[in-house]
Tab-separated table of C-alpha atoms in Angstrom:
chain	number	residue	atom	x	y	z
A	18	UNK	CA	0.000	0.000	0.000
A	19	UNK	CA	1.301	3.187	-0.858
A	20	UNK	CA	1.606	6.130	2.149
A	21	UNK	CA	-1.334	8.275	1.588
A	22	UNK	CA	0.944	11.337	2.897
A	23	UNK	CA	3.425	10.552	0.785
A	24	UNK	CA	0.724	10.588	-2.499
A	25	UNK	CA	-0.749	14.501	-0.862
A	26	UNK	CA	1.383	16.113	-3.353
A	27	UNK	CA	0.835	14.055	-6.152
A	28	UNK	CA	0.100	16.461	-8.294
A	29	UNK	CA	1.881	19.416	-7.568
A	30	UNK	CA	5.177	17.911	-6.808
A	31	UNK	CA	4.856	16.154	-10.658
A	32	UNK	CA	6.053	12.578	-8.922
A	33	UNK	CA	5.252	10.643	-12.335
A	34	UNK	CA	2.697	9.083	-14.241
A	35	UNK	CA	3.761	5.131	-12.523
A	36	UNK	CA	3.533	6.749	-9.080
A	37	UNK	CA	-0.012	7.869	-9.669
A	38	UNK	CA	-1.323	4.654	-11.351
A	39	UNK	CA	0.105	2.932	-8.681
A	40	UNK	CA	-1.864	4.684	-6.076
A	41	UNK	CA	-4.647	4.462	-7.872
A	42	UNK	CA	-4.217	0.449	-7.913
A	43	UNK	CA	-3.462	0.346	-4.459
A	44	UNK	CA	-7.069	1.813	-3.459
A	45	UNK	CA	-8.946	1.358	-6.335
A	46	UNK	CA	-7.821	-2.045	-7.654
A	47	UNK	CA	-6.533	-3.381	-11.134
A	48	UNK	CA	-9.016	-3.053	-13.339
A	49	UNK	CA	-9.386	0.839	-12.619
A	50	UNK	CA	-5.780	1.938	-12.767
A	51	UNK	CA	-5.633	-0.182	-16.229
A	52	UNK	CA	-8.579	1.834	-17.156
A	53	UNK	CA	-6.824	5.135	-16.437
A	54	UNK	CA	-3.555	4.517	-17.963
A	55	UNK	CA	-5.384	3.585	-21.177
A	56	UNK	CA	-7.449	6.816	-20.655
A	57	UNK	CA	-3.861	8.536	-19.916
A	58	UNK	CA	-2.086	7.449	-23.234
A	59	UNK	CA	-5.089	8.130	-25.115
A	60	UNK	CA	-5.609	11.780	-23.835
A	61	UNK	CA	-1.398	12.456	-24.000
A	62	UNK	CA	-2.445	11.372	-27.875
A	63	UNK	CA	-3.876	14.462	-28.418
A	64	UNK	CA	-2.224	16.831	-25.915
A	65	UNK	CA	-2.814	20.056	-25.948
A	66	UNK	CA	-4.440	20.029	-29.550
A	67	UNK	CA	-7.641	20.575	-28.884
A	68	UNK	CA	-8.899	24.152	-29.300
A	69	UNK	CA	-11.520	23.794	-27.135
A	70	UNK	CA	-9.488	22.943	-24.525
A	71	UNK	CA	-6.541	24.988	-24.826
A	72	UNK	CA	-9.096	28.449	-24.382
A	73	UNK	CA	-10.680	27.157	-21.552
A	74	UNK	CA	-7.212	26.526	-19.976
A	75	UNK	CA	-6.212	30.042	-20.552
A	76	UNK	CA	-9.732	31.675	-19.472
A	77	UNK	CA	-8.814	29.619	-15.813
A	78	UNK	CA	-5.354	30.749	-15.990
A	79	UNK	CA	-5.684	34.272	-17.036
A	80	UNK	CA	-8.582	34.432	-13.990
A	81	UNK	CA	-6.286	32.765	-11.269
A	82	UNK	CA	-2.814	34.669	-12.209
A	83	UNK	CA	-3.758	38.154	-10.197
A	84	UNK	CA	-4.598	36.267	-7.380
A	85	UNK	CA	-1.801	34.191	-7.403
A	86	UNK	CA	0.660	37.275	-6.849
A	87	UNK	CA	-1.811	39.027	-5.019
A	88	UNK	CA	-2.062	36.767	-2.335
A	89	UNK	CA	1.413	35.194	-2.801
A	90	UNK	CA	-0.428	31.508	-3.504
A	91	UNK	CA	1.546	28.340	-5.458
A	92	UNK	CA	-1.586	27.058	-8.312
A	93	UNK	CA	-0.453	24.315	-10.135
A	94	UNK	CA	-2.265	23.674	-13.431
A	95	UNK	CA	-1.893	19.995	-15.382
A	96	UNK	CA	-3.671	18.811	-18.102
A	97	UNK	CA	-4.083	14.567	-18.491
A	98	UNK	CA	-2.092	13.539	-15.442
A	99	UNK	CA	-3.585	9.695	-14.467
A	100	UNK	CA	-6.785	9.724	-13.189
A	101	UNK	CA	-10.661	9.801	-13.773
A	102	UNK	CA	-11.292	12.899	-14.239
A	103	UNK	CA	-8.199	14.699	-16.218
A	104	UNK	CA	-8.744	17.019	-19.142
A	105	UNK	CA	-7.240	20.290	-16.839
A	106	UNK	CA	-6.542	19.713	-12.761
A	107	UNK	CA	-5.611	22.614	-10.883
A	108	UNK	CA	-4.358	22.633	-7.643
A	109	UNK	CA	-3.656	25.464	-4.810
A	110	UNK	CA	-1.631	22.728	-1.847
A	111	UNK	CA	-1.452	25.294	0.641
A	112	UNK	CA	-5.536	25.272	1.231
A	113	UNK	CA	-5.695	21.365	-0.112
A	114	UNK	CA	-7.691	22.244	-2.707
A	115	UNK	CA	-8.054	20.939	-6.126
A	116	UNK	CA	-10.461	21.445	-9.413
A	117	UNK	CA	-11.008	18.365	-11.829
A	118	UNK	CA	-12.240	19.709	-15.463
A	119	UNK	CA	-13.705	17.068	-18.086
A	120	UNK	CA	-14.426	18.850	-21.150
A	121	UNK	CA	-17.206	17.655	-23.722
A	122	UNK	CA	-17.833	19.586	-26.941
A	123	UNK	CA	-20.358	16.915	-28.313
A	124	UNK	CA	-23.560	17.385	-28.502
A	125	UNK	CA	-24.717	14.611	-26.808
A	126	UNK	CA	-23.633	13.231	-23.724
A	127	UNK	CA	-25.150	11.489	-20.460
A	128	UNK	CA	-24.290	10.897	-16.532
A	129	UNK	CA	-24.643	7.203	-17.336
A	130	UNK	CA	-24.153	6.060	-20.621
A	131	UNK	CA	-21.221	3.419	-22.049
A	132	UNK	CA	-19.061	0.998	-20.322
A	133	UNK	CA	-17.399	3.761	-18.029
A	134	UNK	CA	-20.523	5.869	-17.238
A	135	UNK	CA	-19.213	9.629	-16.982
A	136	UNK	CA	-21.076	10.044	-13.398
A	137	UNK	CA	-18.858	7.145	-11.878
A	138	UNK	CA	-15.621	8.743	-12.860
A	139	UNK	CA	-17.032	11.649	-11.224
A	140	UNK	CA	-17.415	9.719	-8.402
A	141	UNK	CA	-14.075	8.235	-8.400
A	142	UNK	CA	-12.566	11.323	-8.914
A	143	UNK	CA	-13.632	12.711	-5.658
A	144	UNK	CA	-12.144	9.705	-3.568
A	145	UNK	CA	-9.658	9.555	-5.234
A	146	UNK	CA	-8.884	13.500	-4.231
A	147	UNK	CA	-10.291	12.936	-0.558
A	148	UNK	CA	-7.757	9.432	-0.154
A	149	UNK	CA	-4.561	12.405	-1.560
A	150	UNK	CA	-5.287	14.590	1.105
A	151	UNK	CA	-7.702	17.174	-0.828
A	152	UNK	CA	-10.093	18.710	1.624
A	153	UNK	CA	-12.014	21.235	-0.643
A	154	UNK	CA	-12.417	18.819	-4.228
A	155	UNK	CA	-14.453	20.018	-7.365
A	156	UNK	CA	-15.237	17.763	-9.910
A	157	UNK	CA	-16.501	19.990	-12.971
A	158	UNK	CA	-17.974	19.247	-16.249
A	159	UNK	CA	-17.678	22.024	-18.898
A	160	UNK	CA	-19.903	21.454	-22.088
A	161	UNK	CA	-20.770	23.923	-25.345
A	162	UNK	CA	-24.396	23.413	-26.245
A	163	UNK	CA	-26.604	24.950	-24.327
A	164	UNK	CA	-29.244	22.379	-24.080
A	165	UNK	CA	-26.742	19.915	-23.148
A	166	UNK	CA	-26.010	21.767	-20.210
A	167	UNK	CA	-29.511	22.182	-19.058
A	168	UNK	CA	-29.898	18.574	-19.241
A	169	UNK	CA	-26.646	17.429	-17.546
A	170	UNK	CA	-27.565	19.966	-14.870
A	171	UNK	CA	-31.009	18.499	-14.314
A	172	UNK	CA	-30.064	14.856	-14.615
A	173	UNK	CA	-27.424	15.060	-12.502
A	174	UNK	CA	-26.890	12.025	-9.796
A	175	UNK	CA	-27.839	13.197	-6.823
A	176	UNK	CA	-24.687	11.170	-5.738
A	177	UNK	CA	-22.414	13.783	-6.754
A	178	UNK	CA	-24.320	16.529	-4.980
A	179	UNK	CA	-21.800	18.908	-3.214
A	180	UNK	CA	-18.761	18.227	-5.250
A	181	UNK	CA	-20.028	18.209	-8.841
A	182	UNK	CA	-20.937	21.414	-11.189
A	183	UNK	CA	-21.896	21.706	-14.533
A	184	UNK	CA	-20.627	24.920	-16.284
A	185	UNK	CA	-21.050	26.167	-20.221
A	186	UNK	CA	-18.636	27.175	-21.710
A	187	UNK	CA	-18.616	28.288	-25.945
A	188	UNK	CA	-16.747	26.377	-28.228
A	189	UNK	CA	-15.160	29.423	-29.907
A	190	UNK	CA	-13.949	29.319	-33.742
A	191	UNK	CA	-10.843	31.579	-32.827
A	192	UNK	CA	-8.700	33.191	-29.824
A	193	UNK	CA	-10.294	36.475	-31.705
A	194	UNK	CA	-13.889	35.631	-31.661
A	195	UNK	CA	-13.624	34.084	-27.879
A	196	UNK	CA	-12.187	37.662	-27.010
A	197	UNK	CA	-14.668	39.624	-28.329
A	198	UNK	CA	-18.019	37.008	-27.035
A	199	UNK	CA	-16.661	36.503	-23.506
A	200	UNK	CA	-16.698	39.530	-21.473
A	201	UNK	CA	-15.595	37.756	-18.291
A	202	UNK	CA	-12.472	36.569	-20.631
A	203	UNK	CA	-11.847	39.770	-21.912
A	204	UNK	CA	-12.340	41.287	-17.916
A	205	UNK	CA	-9.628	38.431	-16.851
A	206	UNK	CA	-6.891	39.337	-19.614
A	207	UNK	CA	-7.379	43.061	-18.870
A	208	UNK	CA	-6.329	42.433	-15.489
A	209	UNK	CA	-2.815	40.961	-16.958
A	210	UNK	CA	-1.940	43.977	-19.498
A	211	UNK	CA	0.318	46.651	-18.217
A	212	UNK	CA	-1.802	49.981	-19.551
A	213	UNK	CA	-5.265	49.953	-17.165
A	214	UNK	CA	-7.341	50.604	-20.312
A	215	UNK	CA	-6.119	48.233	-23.114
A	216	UNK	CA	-6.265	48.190	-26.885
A	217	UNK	CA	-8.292	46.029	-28.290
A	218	UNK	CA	-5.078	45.227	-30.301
A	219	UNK	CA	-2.771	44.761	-26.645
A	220	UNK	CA	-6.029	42.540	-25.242
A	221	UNK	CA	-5.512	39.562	-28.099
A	222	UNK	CA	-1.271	40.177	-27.898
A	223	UNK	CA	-1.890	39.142	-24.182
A	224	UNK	CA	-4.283	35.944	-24.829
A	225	UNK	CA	-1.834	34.711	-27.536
A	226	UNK	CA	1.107	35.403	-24.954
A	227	UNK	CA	-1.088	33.362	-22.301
A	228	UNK	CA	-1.828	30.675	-24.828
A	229	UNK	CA	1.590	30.271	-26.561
A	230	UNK	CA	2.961	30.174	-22.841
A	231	UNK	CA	0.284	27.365	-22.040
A	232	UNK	CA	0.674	25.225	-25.036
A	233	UNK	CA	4.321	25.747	-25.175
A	234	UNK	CA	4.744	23.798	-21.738
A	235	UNK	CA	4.466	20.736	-24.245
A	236	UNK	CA	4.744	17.410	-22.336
A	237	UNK	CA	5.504	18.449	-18.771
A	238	UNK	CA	2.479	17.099	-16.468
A	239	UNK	CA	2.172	20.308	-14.177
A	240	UNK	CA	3.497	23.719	-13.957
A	241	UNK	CA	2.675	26.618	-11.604
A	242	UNK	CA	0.845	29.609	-12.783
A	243	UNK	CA	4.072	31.886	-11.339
A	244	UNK	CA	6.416	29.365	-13.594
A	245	UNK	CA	4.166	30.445	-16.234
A	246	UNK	CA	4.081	34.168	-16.516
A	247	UNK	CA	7.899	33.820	-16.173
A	248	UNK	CA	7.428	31.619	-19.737
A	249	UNK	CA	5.534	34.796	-20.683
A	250	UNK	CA	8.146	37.094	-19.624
A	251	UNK	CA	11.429	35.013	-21.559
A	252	UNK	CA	8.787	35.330	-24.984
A	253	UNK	CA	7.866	38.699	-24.801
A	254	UNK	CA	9.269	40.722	-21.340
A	255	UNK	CA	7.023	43.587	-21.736
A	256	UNK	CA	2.994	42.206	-22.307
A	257	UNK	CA	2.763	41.129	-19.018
A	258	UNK	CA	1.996	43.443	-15.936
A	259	UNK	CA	3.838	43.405	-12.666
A	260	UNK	CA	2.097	42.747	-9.298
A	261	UNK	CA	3.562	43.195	-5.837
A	262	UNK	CA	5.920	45.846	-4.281
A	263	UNK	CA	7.286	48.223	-7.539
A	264	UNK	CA	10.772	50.312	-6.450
A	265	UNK	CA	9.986	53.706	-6.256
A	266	UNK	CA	11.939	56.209	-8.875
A	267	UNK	CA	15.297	57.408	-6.512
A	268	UNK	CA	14.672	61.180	-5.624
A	269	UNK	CA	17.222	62.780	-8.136
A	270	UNK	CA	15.165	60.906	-11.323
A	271	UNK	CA	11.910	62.542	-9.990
A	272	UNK	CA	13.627	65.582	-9.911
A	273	UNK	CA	14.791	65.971	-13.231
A	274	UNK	CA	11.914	64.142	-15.042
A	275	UNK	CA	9.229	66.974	-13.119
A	276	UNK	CA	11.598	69.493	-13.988
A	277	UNK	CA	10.773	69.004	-18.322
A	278	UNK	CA	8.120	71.187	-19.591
A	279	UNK	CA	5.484	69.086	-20.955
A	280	UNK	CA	6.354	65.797	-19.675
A	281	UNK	CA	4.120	63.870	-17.127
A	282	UNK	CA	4.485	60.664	-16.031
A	283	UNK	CA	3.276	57.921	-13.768
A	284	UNK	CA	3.676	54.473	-12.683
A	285	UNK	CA	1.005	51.889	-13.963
A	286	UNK	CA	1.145	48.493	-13.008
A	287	UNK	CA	4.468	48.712	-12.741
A	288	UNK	CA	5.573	50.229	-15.983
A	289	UNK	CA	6.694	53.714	-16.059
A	290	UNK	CA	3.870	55.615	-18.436
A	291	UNK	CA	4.607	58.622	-20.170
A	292	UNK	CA	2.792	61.779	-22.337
A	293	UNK	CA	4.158	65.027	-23.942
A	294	UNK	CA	1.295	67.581	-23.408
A	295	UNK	CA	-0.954	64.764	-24.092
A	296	UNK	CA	-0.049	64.654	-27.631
A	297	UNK	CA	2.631	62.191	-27.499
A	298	UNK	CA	2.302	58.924	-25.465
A	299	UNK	CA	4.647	55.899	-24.459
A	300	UNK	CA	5.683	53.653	-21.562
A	301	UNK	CA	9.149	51.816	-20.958
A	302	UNK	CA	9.906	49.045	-22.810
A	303	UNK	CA	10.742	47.432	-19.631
A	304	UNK	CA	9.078	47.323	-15.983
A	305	UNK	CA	10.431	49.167	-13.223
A	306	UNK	CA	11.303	45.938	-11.497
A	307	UNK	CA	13.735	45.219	-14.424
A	308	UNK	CA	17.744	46.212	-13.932
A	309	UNK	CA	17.217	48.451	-16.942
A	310	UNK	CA	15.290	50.269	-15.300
A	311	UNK	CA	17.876	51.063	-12.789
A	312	UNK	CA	20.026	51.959	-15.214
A	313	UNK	CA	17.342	54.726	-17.061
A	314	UNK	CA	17.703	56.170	-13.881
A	315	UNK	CA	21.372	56.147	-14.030
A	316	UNK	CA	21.053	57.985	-17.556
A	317	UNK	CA	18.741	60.264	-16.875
A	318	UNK	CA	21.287	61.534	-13.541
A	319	UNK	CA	23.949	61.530	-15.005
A	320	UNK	CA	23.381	62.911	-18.717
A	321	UNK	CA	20.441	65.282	-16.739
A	322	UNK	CA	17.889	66.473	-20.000
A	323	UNK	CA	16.297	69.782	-19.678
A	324	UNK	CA	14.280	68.882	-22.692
A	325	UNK	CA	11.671	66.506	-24.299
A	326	UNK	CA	13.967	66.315	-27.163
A	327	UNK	CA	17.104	65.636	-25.116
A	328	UNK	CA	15.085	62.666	-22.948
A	329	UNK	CA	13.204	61.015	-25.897
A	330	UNK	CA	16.215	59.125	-26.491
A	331	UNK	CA	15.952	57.671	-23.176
A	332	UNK	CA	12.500	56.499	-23.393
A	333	UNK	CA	12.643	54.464	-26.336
């Protein structure tokens, strides 16, 4: 038998696809770990290729970064690690909490259908999380039609009452169109870009970053949403606010920057944002958490501009 405190961390700590189908063998018996490694390799088969999937990965993501740096929490998001219930897990360890997401984009679908009825790997699901250690366990289905979700809601087992939701969510043609349908979506990614009222144009650059970031974590089981928006940062440095304590501009910068007719500036999520009698308009191409910025303030101390012309240079 395998140490139940030893399996807590399953998950999070990434301890390998054997380790988990061994647990689940241990308390669930033969049969049922066969049945998830076969579900395993045929879900790793598509990986990550499914549309539908991949934007309701980054609609969870882009919801759960703020509060992730906000309130200084480790979330751990996986997609087909071995178990029942496996299309996206994610995972917060510190309050023992984890979210089980089986997406369905058919049409037709039912609680107890087939030779592995959908509401029994519900079930399973949910022990399985309680016998790791989870004390707060979701098992979710997410479906696109409408109907379908007014029926899985009503015919839900009443078996799986207070662990089990079912949610719509679109199946979207494009990143584009899901942008410009999904306000909530839209909301979320507004609350990663560094200007407080985006483009339209800066709103999609940030859902591609978030997807390309997602997708781009290829075969790796689990990753943390803070390991993530540092995969944003290392493709593109500047797309992606910053949360948390921001260095103040040193005393002498201030000085010198107030001191240029014209020029007004402020920091905005940790970017330094600029205008020239609100005709002109910019922001650093880096954050002010970044050792470039440092050395802009260097710059501007030591070459000390008395003129827009003479700092433009600076604030390219």
């Amino acid at each position: 038998m395998i140490n139940t405190h030893e399996q807590e961390r399953a998950f999070s700590k990434n301890q390998g696809i054997d380790n988990q189908i061994d647990f689940i063998r241990a308390n669930f018996g033969a049969s049922k770990a066969d049945y998830v490694r076969h579900k395993n390799i045929g879900g790793r088969s598509n990986e990550k290729g499914n549309s539908y999937e991949i934007f309701f990965a980054i609609s969870r993501i882009a919801t759960l970064v703020p509060q992730v740096f906000e309130n200084n929490l480790e979330v751990y998001v996986s997609n087909q690690i071995p178990c029942f219930v496996d299309d996206l897990i994610i995972e917060i360890p510190e309050k023992k909490s984890r979210e089980n997401y089986q997406l369905k984009s058919s049409e037709k679908l039912s609680w107890d259908g087939g030779r592995h009825p959908l509401f029994k790997d519900f079930e399973d699901q949910h022990e399985l999380n309680k016998k790791q250690g989870i004390t707060c366990s979701k098992i979710i289905l997410i479906v696109s039609n409408h109907d379908l979700h007014q029926t899985m809601l009503t015919k839900k087992p009443e078996i799986l009452n207070g662990f089990c939701d079912v949610v719509l969510f679109i199946n979207y043609e494009n990143l584009a169109s899901f942008l410009d349908a999904d306000l909530d979506f839209q909301n979320a990614i507004s609350q990663l870009c560094p200007d407080e009222n985006p483009s339209r144009e800066l709103l999609e650059g940030v859902a591609n970053l978030i997807l390309a970031a997602w997708v781009s974590s290829g075969t790796k089981n689990c990753i943390t949403l803070k390991e993530l928006i540092l995969r944003t940062r290392n493709i593109y440095p500047t797309l992606i606010r910053q949360w948390g304590p921001i260095p103040e501009i040193r005393p002498l910068t201030q000085k010198i920057l107030n001191s240029i007719a014209g020029f007004n500036y402020t920091i905005v999520r940790g970017f330094l944002s600029w205008n020239y009698y609100e005709l002109q308009f910019g922001r650093l191409p880096y954050d002010c958490c970044d050792q470039r910025f440092i050395k802009f303030q260097d710059t501007i101390e030591q070459k000390q501009p008395t003129t827009f012309d003479d700092l433009e240079v600076w604030l390219l």
